[in-house]
Amino acid sequence: MNGRTHYRDRGLGEALRELEVPEHREAFFAELEAQLAEQGGKTFRLPRPFTRRTGIVALAGAAAAFVLGLALAQVRDGSGVAEAAAVRSQVMRTLSGTQSVRGRLVYRALDARAGKVVTARYSFAADGRGDFRLTNANGTEDLAYDAAAGVERAITTSASIGSGRFYAERTGLAPGAPDEGPSEFLLDRELGALVRALAASREPRVQDVTYHGHPAWRLDVRVEPNSLEPDIDRITVTVDKRSGFPVHVVSSLRGRFRSELTLTELVVDKPLGVGEFTVRFPANPEILRTDAGFTHDGLQHAAAVVGYRPLVPRTIPAGFRLAIVAVARKTSTTGPGGSNPPSRNVVSLAYRRGLDQFTVTTRLRTEGLWRDPFAVEGLALPGEHVRLAGGAFGGARAAVVLDPRTIPHIWAVTDRLVLTISGDLTRAQLLAVADGVR
């Protein structure tokens, strides 16, 4: 993979994803997990680490995400709590108070197949509505996402046609996981949420350092690599104390370099230009168009689409507001390898607070075995089993998953519906929102 081809053969990929593929038999994944357990002494169940990935953009986002919210729990060094309150306070202000950010990034990554390190340079912008823009420094790639419309447009260079331009438009995107949403982004709210889970399950080392003449925190974190395709097992993040943003992220596997991300020229809460989140195509281009199945509308129209009254949380953390209502009669399957039963009559509600977001989804429980909708093959990340105390799902068994390799989430299944809540929430907040869904 390199900076020129991070949308490699996207048209083919989208077409393949649209094909009807026979379901695995119900016992398939249980048998697979048993075989993996014999080989590695582990059971591989949970979860899906993030939403869709798109090359270098997504990899950079995965690395940077480990810092946002990292110190929302006990953060220790060798002698005790190391500035946990200061880190927590700064990161909270960054996530909830920032309405726009733009800057530049340089991402270096090991191309394992070629045995060399490749480099990509981008400019980026994002806002509190969930919109984002990412542009390659050499002008060959440009991507913009309009959160309110659920539309992503991209111009890139296809690996199969060399220097020729490739145009793609994805519509009907869900506002958040576990359904098909926009390509992952460097400061994506779901990636930011990831590290709150990290704080719940790890004790990263924190040091006071100086980075390019500015005071900073350096956080050193160990993570479990994917057992099927080992990726990383250690991340070192440098956070600017003043802004609360990551400025340098290095990942490694067994002590060997895997990737490095550097952020520069960060501008926070300054006006963004008109058309900042618009990618314009030339006249009469050939465009690959795909539709994920969601329409963005108000709650009052949702019932007519999905056939049941939308369930809405009555308890939400302070400062959040309902920003997007999206519904789909049919959309992509979820779970490890897309192994869950078909997703039908889905309601997806996105709540935002600055760069924070959490998403509440409900869908019909169709016939078949349901696994964690966020799960990914190769990660042994079992959740905490609880019983919900109130609301429409009161009494239902649920799983709370807080781990550095996935977005924090809770999910539950009743005889009629499947519920998911995910995003920038703590364990207590996830449970409170779930208990308030009515």
Coordinates of C-alpha atoms in Angstrom, one line a residue:
M1 CA 0.0 0.0 0.0
N2 CA 1.2 3.5 -0.7
G3 CA -0.1 7.0 -0.7
R4 CA -1.0 6.9 -4.4
T5 CA -3.2 3.8 -4.1
H6 CA -5.1 3.9 -0.9
Y7 CA -8.3 3.7 -2.9
R8 CA -6.9 0.8 -4.8
D9 CA -9.5 -0.7 -7.2
R10 CA -12.3 0.8 -5.1
G11 CA -14.8 0.2 -7.9
L12 CA -14.0 -3.5 -7.9
G13 CA -14.2 -3.7 -4.2
E14 CA -17.6 -1.9 -4.0
A15 CA -18.9 -4.2 -6.7
L16 CA -17.7 -7.4 -4.9
R17 CA -19.3 -6.2 -1.7
E18 CA -22.7 -5.9 -3.5
L19 CA -22.7 -9.6 -4.5
E20 CA -25.0 -11.9 -2.8
V21 CA -22.8 -14.4 -0.9
P22 CA -24.2 -17.6 0.7
E23 CA -24.3 -17.4 4.5
H24 CA -21.9 -19.6 6.5
R25 CA -23.7 -22.4 8.3
E26 CA -24.5 -21.5 11.9
A27 CA -21.7 -23.6 13.4
F28 CA -19.0 -22.2 11.1
F29 CA -17.6 -19.5 13.4
A30 CA -17.9 -21.6 16.5
E31 CA -15.8 -24.3 14.8
L32 CA -13.3 -21.6 13.5
E33 CA -12.9 -20.2 17.0
A34 CA -12.3 -23.7 18.4
Q35 CA -9.6 -24.3 15.8
L36 CA -7.9 -21.0 16.5
A37 CA -8.1 -21.6 20.2
E38 CA -6.2 -24.9 19.7
Q39 CA -3.5 -23.2 17.7
G40 CA -3.1 -20.1 19.9
G41 CA -4.6 -20.9 23.3
K42 CA -7.3 -18.2 22.8
T43 CA -10.9 -17.8 21.8
F44 CA -11.4 -15.2 19.1
R45 CA -14.8 -13.5 19.5
L46 CA -14.8 -9.7 19.6
P47 CA -14.9 -7.0 18.2
R48 CA -14.7 -5.0 15.1
P49 CA -12.1 -2.3 15.8
F50 CA -13.5 0.6 13.9
T51 CA -15.9 1.2 11.0
R52 CA -14.8 0.8 7.3
R53 CA -11.2 1.2 6.5
T54 CA -9.7 3.0 3.5
G55 CA -6.0 2.6 3.2
I56 CA -3.5 5.1 4.6
V57 CA -6.3 7.5 5.8
A58 CA -7.7 4.8 8.0
L59 CA -4.4 3.6 9.3
A60 CA -3.4 7.1 10.3
G61 CA -6.7 7.5 12.0
A62 CA -6.3 4.2 13.9
A63 CA -3.0 5.4 15.3
A64 CA -4.1 8.9 16.2
A65 CA -7.3 7.6 17.8
F66 CA -5.4 6.0 20.6
V67 CA -4.8 9.3 22.3
L68 CA -8.2 11.1 22.2
G69 CA -9.7 10.3 25.6
L70 CA -6.9 8.1 26.7
A71 CA -6.7 9.5 30.3
L72 CA -10.3 9.4 31.1
A73 CA -9.5 6.8 33.7
Q74 CA -6.4 6.0 35.9
V75 CA -3.2 6.7 33.9
R76 CA -0.1 5.6 35.6
D77 CA 3.7 5.8 35.4
G78 CA 6.1 3.8 37.5
S79 CA 5.6 5.8 40.7
G80 CA 1.8 6.3 40.6
V81 CA -0.8 8.5 39.0
A82 CA 0.9 10.8 36.4
E83 CA -1.1 13.9 35.7
A84 CA -4.2 11.9 35.1
A85 CA -6.5 14.8 36.0
A86 CA -4.7 17.2 33.7
V87 CA -4.7 14.8 30.8
R88 CA -8.4 14.0 31.3
S89 CA -9.4 17.6 31.6
Q90 CA -7.6 18.6 28.5
V91 CA -8.8 15.8 26.3
M92 CA -12.4 16.3 27.4
R93 CA -12.2 19.9 26.5
T94 CA -10.7 19.0 23.1
L95 CA -13.4 16.5 22.2
S96 CA -16.4 18.3 23.5
G97 CA -15.4 21.9 22.9
T98 CA -13.9 21.8 19.4
Q99 CA -16.2 22.8 16.5
S100 CA -13.6 22.7 13.7
V101 CA -10.1 21.7 13.1
R102 CA -7.7 21.7 10.1
G103 CA -4.1 20.9 9.5
R104 CA -1.6 18.7 7.8
L105 CA -0.4 15.2 8.4
V106 CA 2.5 13.1 7.3
Y107 CA 2.0 9.3 7.5
R108 CA 4.9 6.8 7.1
A109 CA 4.1 3.1 7.1
L110 CA 5.9 -0.2 6.4
D111 CA 4.8 -1.8 3.2
A112 CA 5.4 -5.4 4.4
R113 CA 5.1 -6.9 1.0
A114 CA 7.6 -4.6 -0.6
G115 CA 9.8 -4.4 2.5
K116 CA 10.0 -0.6 2.4
V117 CA 8.6 2.4 4.1
V118 CA 6.2 4.6 2.1
T119 CA 5.1 8.1 2.9
A120 CA 1.9 10.1 2.3
R121 CA 1.1 13.7 2.9
Y122 CA -2.4 15.1 3.4
S123 CA -4.2 18.2 4.4
F124 CA -7.4 17.7 6.4
A125 CA -10.4 19.5 7.9
A126 CA -13.3 18.4 10.1
D127 CA -16.2 20.1 11.9
G128 CA -18.6 19.5 14.7
R129 CA -21.3 18.4 12.3
G130 CA -19.3 15.3 11.4
D131 CA -18.1 16.6 8.0
F132 CA -14.6 16.0 6.9
R133 CA -12.2 16.6 4.0
L134 CA -8.9 14.9 3.1
T135 CA -6.7 16.0 0.2
N136 CA -3.4 14.5 -0.9
A137 CA -0.6 17.0 -1.1
N138 CA 0.2 16.1 -4.7
G139 CA -3.4 16.7 -5.7
T140 CA -4.1 13.1 -6.9
E141 CA -6.6 12.3 -4.1
D142 CA -9.5 14.3 -2.7
L143 CA -12.3 13.1 -0.5
A144 CA -15.2 14.9 1.3
Y145 CA -18.0 13.6 3.5
D146 CA -21.3 15.5 4.1
A147 CA -22.6 14.1 7.3
A148 CA -26.1 15.6 7.1
A149 CA -26.7 14.1 3.7
G150 CA -24.8 10.9 4.2
V151 CA -22.8 11.4 1.1
E152 CA -19.1 10.8 0.4
R153 CA -17.4 11.9 -2.9
A154 CA -13.9 11.1 -3.9
I155 CA -11.4 11.7 -6.7
T156 CA -8.4 9.4 -6.8
T157 CA -6.1 7.5 -9.0
S158 CA -6.9 3.9 -9.6
A159 CA -4.1 1.3 -9.4
S160 CA -5.5 -0.5 -12.4
I161 CA -5.5 2.5 -14.7
G162 CA -2.3 4.2 -13.6
S163 CA -2.5 8.0 -13.8
G164 CA -6.2 8.1 -14.9
R165 CA -8.7 9.8 -12.7
F166 CA -11.3 7.8 -10.8
Y167 CA -14.5 9.3 -9.5
A168 CA -16.7 7.7 -6.8
E169 CA -19.8 8.7 -4.9
R170 CA -21.2 6.8 -2.0
T171 CA -24.7 7.7 -0.8
G172 CA -27.1 6.5 1.8
L173 CA -24.3 6.2 4.4
A174 CA -25.1 5.5 8.1
P175 CA -23.9 8.2 10.5
G176 CA -22.1 5.7 12.7
A177 CA -21.1 2.1 13.5
P178 CA -21.9 -0.7 13.2
D179 CA -23.5 0.0 9.8
E180 CA -21.7 1.2 6.6
G181 CA -20.6 4.7 7.1
P182 CA -18.0 7.1 5.6
S183 CA -14.4 6.1 5.1
E184 CA -12.5 6.4 8.4
F185 CA -10.9 9.7 9.2
L186 CA -7.9 10.9 11.2
L187 CA -10.0 12.6 13.9
D188 CA -13.2 10.6 13.5
R189 CA -15.4 10.7 16.5
E190 CA -15.6 6.9 16.6
L191 CA -11.8 6.7 16.6
G192 CA -11.6 9.2 19.4
A193 CA -14.0 7.1 21.4
L194 CA -11.7 4.1 21.1
V195 CA -9.3 5.3 23.7
R196 CA -11.8 5.7 26.5
A197 CA -12.0 1.9 26.3
L198 CA -8.2 1.8 26.3
A199 CA -8.1 3.5 29.7
A200 CA -10.6 1.1 31.1
S201 CA -8.5 -2.0 30.3
R202 CA -4.9 -0.9 30.3
E203 CA -2.5 1.2 32.4
P204 CA -0.4 3.1 29.9
R205 CA 2.8 4.9 31.0
V206 CA 2.7 8.7 30.9
Q207 CA 5.7 10.9 30.8
D208 CA 6.1 14.7 30.7
V209 CA 8.2 15.6 27.7
T210 CA 9.0 18.5 25.4
Y211 CA 8.1 18.1 21.7
H212 CA 9.5 20.6 19.3
G213 CA 9.9 23.1 22.1
H214 CA 6.4 22.6 23.5
P215 CA 5.3 20.8 26.7
A216 CA 3.6 17.5 25.9
W217 CA 2.6 14.1 27.3
R218 CA 4.0 10.9 26.0
L219 CA 1.9 7.8 26.4
D220 CA 3.2 4.3 25.8
V221 CA 0.5 1.7 25.3
R222 CA 0.6 -2.1 24.7
V223 CA -2.2 -3.7 22.7
E224 CA -3.1 -7.2 21.5
P225 CA -2.2 -7.7 17.9
N226 CA -4.7 -9.4 15.6
S227 CA -4.1 -13.1 15.8
L228 CA -5.0 -13.8 12.2
E229 CA -2.8 -11.0 10.7
P230 CA -0.6 -9.5 13.4
D231 CA -0.5 -5.7 12.9
I232 CA 0.7 -3.8 16.0
D233 CA 1.4 -4.5 19.6
R234 CA 2.7 -1.2 20.9
I235 CA 1.8 2.5 20.3
T236 CA 3.6 5.6 21.6
V237 CA 1.7 8.8 21.4
T238 CA 2.8 12.4 22.0
V239 CA 0.0 14.8 22.9
D240 CA 0.4 18.6 22.9
K241 CA -0.6 19.8 26.3
R242 CA -2.0 23.1 25.1
S243 CA -4.3 21.8 22.4
G244 CA -5.0 18.3 23.6
F245 CA -4.4 16.9 20.1
P246 CA -1.9 14.1 19.2
V247 CA 1.1 15.4 17.3
H248 CA 3.2 12.3 16.9
V249 CA 2.2 8.6 16.9
V250 CA 4.5 5.6 16.4
S251 CA 3.3 2.0 16.2
S252 CA 5.4 -1.1 16.3
L253 CA 5.1 -4.9 16.3
R254 CA 7.6 -7.0 18.4
G255 CA 9.9 -3.9 18.5
R256 CA 9.9 -3.3 14.8
F257 CA 8.6 -0.2 13.1
R258 CA 5.1 -0.3 11.6
S259 CA 4.0 3.3 11.2
E260 CA 4.5 6.9 12.2
L261 CA 2.0 9.8 12.1
T262 CA 3.0 13.4 12.5
L263 CA 0.4 16.3 12.7
T264 CA 1.4 19.9 11.9
E265 CA -0.1 23.3 11.4
L266 CA -3.2 22.5 13.5
V267 CA -5.8 25.3 13.4
V268 CA -8.7 24.8 15.9
D269 CA -12.0 26.6 15.9
K270 CA -11.2 29.0 13.0
P271 CA -13.7 29.6 10.2
L272 CA -13.5 27.1 7.4
G273 CA -13.9 28.2 3.8
V274 CA -17.1 28.0 1.8
G275 CA -17.2 24.7 0.1
E276 CA -14.6 23.2 2.4
F277 CA -16.5 19.8 2.5
T278 CA -17.4 19.7 -1.2
V279 CA -15.5 17.7 -3.9
R280 CA -16.5 18.9 -7.4
F281 CA -16.4 16.5 -10.3
P282 CA -15.7 17.7 -13.9
A283 CA -18.5 17.8 -16.4
N284 CA -19.8 14.3 -17.6
P285 CA -17.3 12.1 -15.8
E286 CA -17.8 8.3 -15.4
I287 CA -18.7 8.0 -11.7
L288 CA -18.9 4.8 -9.7
R289 CA -22.1 5.2 -7.6
T290 CA -23.0 3.0 -4.6
D291 CA -25.8 3.3 -2.1
A292 CA -25.6 1.9 1.4
G293 CA -29.4 2.1 1.8
F294 CA -29.9 4.8 4.4
T295 CA -32.1 7.9 4.0
H296 CA -31.6 10.8 6.3
D297 CA -34.9 12.2 7.6
G298 CA -36.7 13.2 10.8
L299 CA -38.0 10.9 13.5
Q300 CA -41.6 11.6 12.4
H301 CA -41.0 9.8 9.1
A302 CA -38.9 6.9 10.4
A303 CA -41.8 4.7 11.5
A304 CA -43.2 4.7 7.9
V305 CA -39.9 3.3 6.6
V306 CA -39.0 0.7 9.3
G307 CA -42.5 -0.4 10.4
Y308 CA -42.1 0.3 14.1
R309 CA -41.9 3.3 16.4
P310 CA -38.3 4.4 16.7
L311 CA -36.9 3.9 20.1
V312 CA -35.1 7.0 21.5
P313 CA -32.9 7.3 24.6
R314 CA -34.5 9.6 27.2
T315 CA -31.3 10.0 29.1
I316 CA -28.2 11.4 27.3
P317 CA -25.0 13.0 28.7
A318 CA -25.0 16.7 29.1
G319 CA -24.2 18.7 25.9
F320 CA -25.1 16.1 23.4
R321 CA -27.9 16.7 20.9
L322 CA -29.7 14.6 18.3
A323 CA -27.9 15.6 15.0
I324 CA -28.9 12.9 12.5
V325 CA -31.7 10.4 12.0
A326 CA -31.1 7.8 9.3
V327 CA -33.2 4.8 8.4
A328 CA -32.8 1.8 6.1
R329 CA -35.2 -1.0 5.1
K330 CA -32.2 -3.1 4.1
T331 CA -28.4 -2.5 4.6
S332 CA -25.1 -4.4 4.9
T333 CA -24.7 -7.2 7.4
T334 CA -22.7 -6.6 10.6
G335 CA -20.5 -8.8 12.8
P336 CA -17.2 -10.7 12.2
G337 CA -16.8 -11.0 8.5
G338 CA -20.3 -9.8 7.9
S339 CA -21.6 -13.1 9.5
N340 CA -24.6 -11.7 11.3
P341 CA -28.1 -12.2 9.9
P342 CA -29.4 -9.6 7.4
S343 CA -29.9 -6.1 8.8
R344 CA -33.5 -5.1 8.2
N345 CA -35.5 -2.0 9.2
V346 CA -32.6 -0.2 10.8
V347 CA -32.9 3.2 12.7
S348 CA -29.6 5.0 13.3
L349 CA -29.5 8.0 15.6
A350 CA -26.3 10.2 15.9
Y351 CA -25.8 12.5 18.8
R352 CA -23.1 15.1 18.7
R353 CA -21.2 17.4 21.1
G354 CA -18.3 19.1 19.4
L355 CA -16.1 16.3 18.0
D356 CA -17.8 13.8 20.2
Q357 CA -20.4 11.5 18.8
F358 CA -22.4 8.5 19.9
T359 CA -24.8 6.4 17.9
V360 CA -27.9 4.5 18.8
T361 CA -29.2 1.8 16.4
T362 CA -32.1 -0.6 16.4
R363 CA -32.9 -3.2 13.8
L364 CA -35.2 -6.2 13.5
R365 CA -33.9 -9.4 14.9
T366 CA -33.9 -11.6 11.8
E367 CA -33.5 -15.4 12.0
G368 CA -30.0 -16.7 12.8
L369 CA -27.2 -16.4 15.3
W370 CA -26.3 -12.8 16.3
R371 CA -22.8 -11.9 17.3
D372 CA -21.4 -8.6 18.4
P373 CA -22.2 -6.3 15.5
F374 CA -18.8 -4.6 15.9
A375 CA -16.7 -7.8 16.1
V376 CA -13.8 -8.6 13.8
E377 CA -12.1 -11.9 13.2
G378 CA -8.8 -12.5 15.0
L379 CA -9.4 -10.3 18.1
A380 CA -10.0 -12.0 21.4
L381 CA -12.0 -9.2 23.2
P382 CA -14.9 -10.6 25.2
G383 CA -17.3 -8.2 26.7
E384 CA -18.8 -7.8 30.2
H385 CA -22.2 -9.4 30.4
V386 CA -24.9 -7.3 32.1
R387 CA -28.6 -7.2 32.4
L388 CA -30.3 -3.9 31.4
A389 CA -32.3 -2.4 34.2
G390 CA -34.9 -0.3 32.4
G391 CA -36.4 1.0 29.3
A392 CA -37.7 -0.9 26.3
F393 CA -34.8 -3.4 26.7
G394 CA -35.2 -3.8 30.5
G395 CA -34.3 -7.3 31.6
A396 CA -32.4 -8.1 28.4
R397 CA -28.9 -9.5 28.6
A398 CA -26.3 -7.1 27.1
A399 CA -22.6 -7.0 26.5
V400 CA -20.5 -3.9 27.3
V401 CA -17.2 -3.9 25.3
L402 CA -14.4 -1.5 26.4
D403 CA -11.1 -2.4 24.8
P404 CA -8.4 -0.5 22.9
R405 CA -9.1 -2.4 19.6
T406 CA -12.8 -1.3 19.3
I407 CA -15.1 1.6 19.7
P408 CA -16.7 1.5 23.2
H409 CA -20.1 0.0 22.8
I410 CA -23.0 -2.0 24.3
W411 CA -25.3 -4.4 22.4
A412 CA -28.3 -6.4 23.3
V413 CA -30.8 -8.7 21.5
T414 CA -34.4 -9.3 22.4
D415 CA -36.9 -11.6 20.7
R416 CA -37.7 -8.7 18.3
L417 CA -34.9 -6.1 18.1
V418 CA -31.1 -5.7 18.2
L419 CA -29.8 -2.6 20.0
T420 CA -26.4 -1.0 19.7
I421 CA -25.0 2.1 21.4
S422 CA -21.4 3.1 20.6
G423 CA -19.1 6.1 20.6
D424 CA -17.6 8.7 22.9
L425 CA -19.2 7.3 26.2
T426 CA -17.9 5.8 29.4
R427 CA -19.2 2.5 30.7
A428 CA -21.6 4.2 33.0
Q429 CA -22.9 6.4 30.2
L430 CA -23.4 3.5 27.9
L431 CA -25.5 1.7 30.5
A432 CA -27.5 4.9 31.3
V433 CA -28.3 5.5 27.7
A434 CA -29.3 1.9 27.2
D435 CA -31.6 1.9 30.2
G436 CA -33.2 5.0 28.9
V437 CA -34.1 3.8 25.4
R438 CA -37.9 3.9 25.1

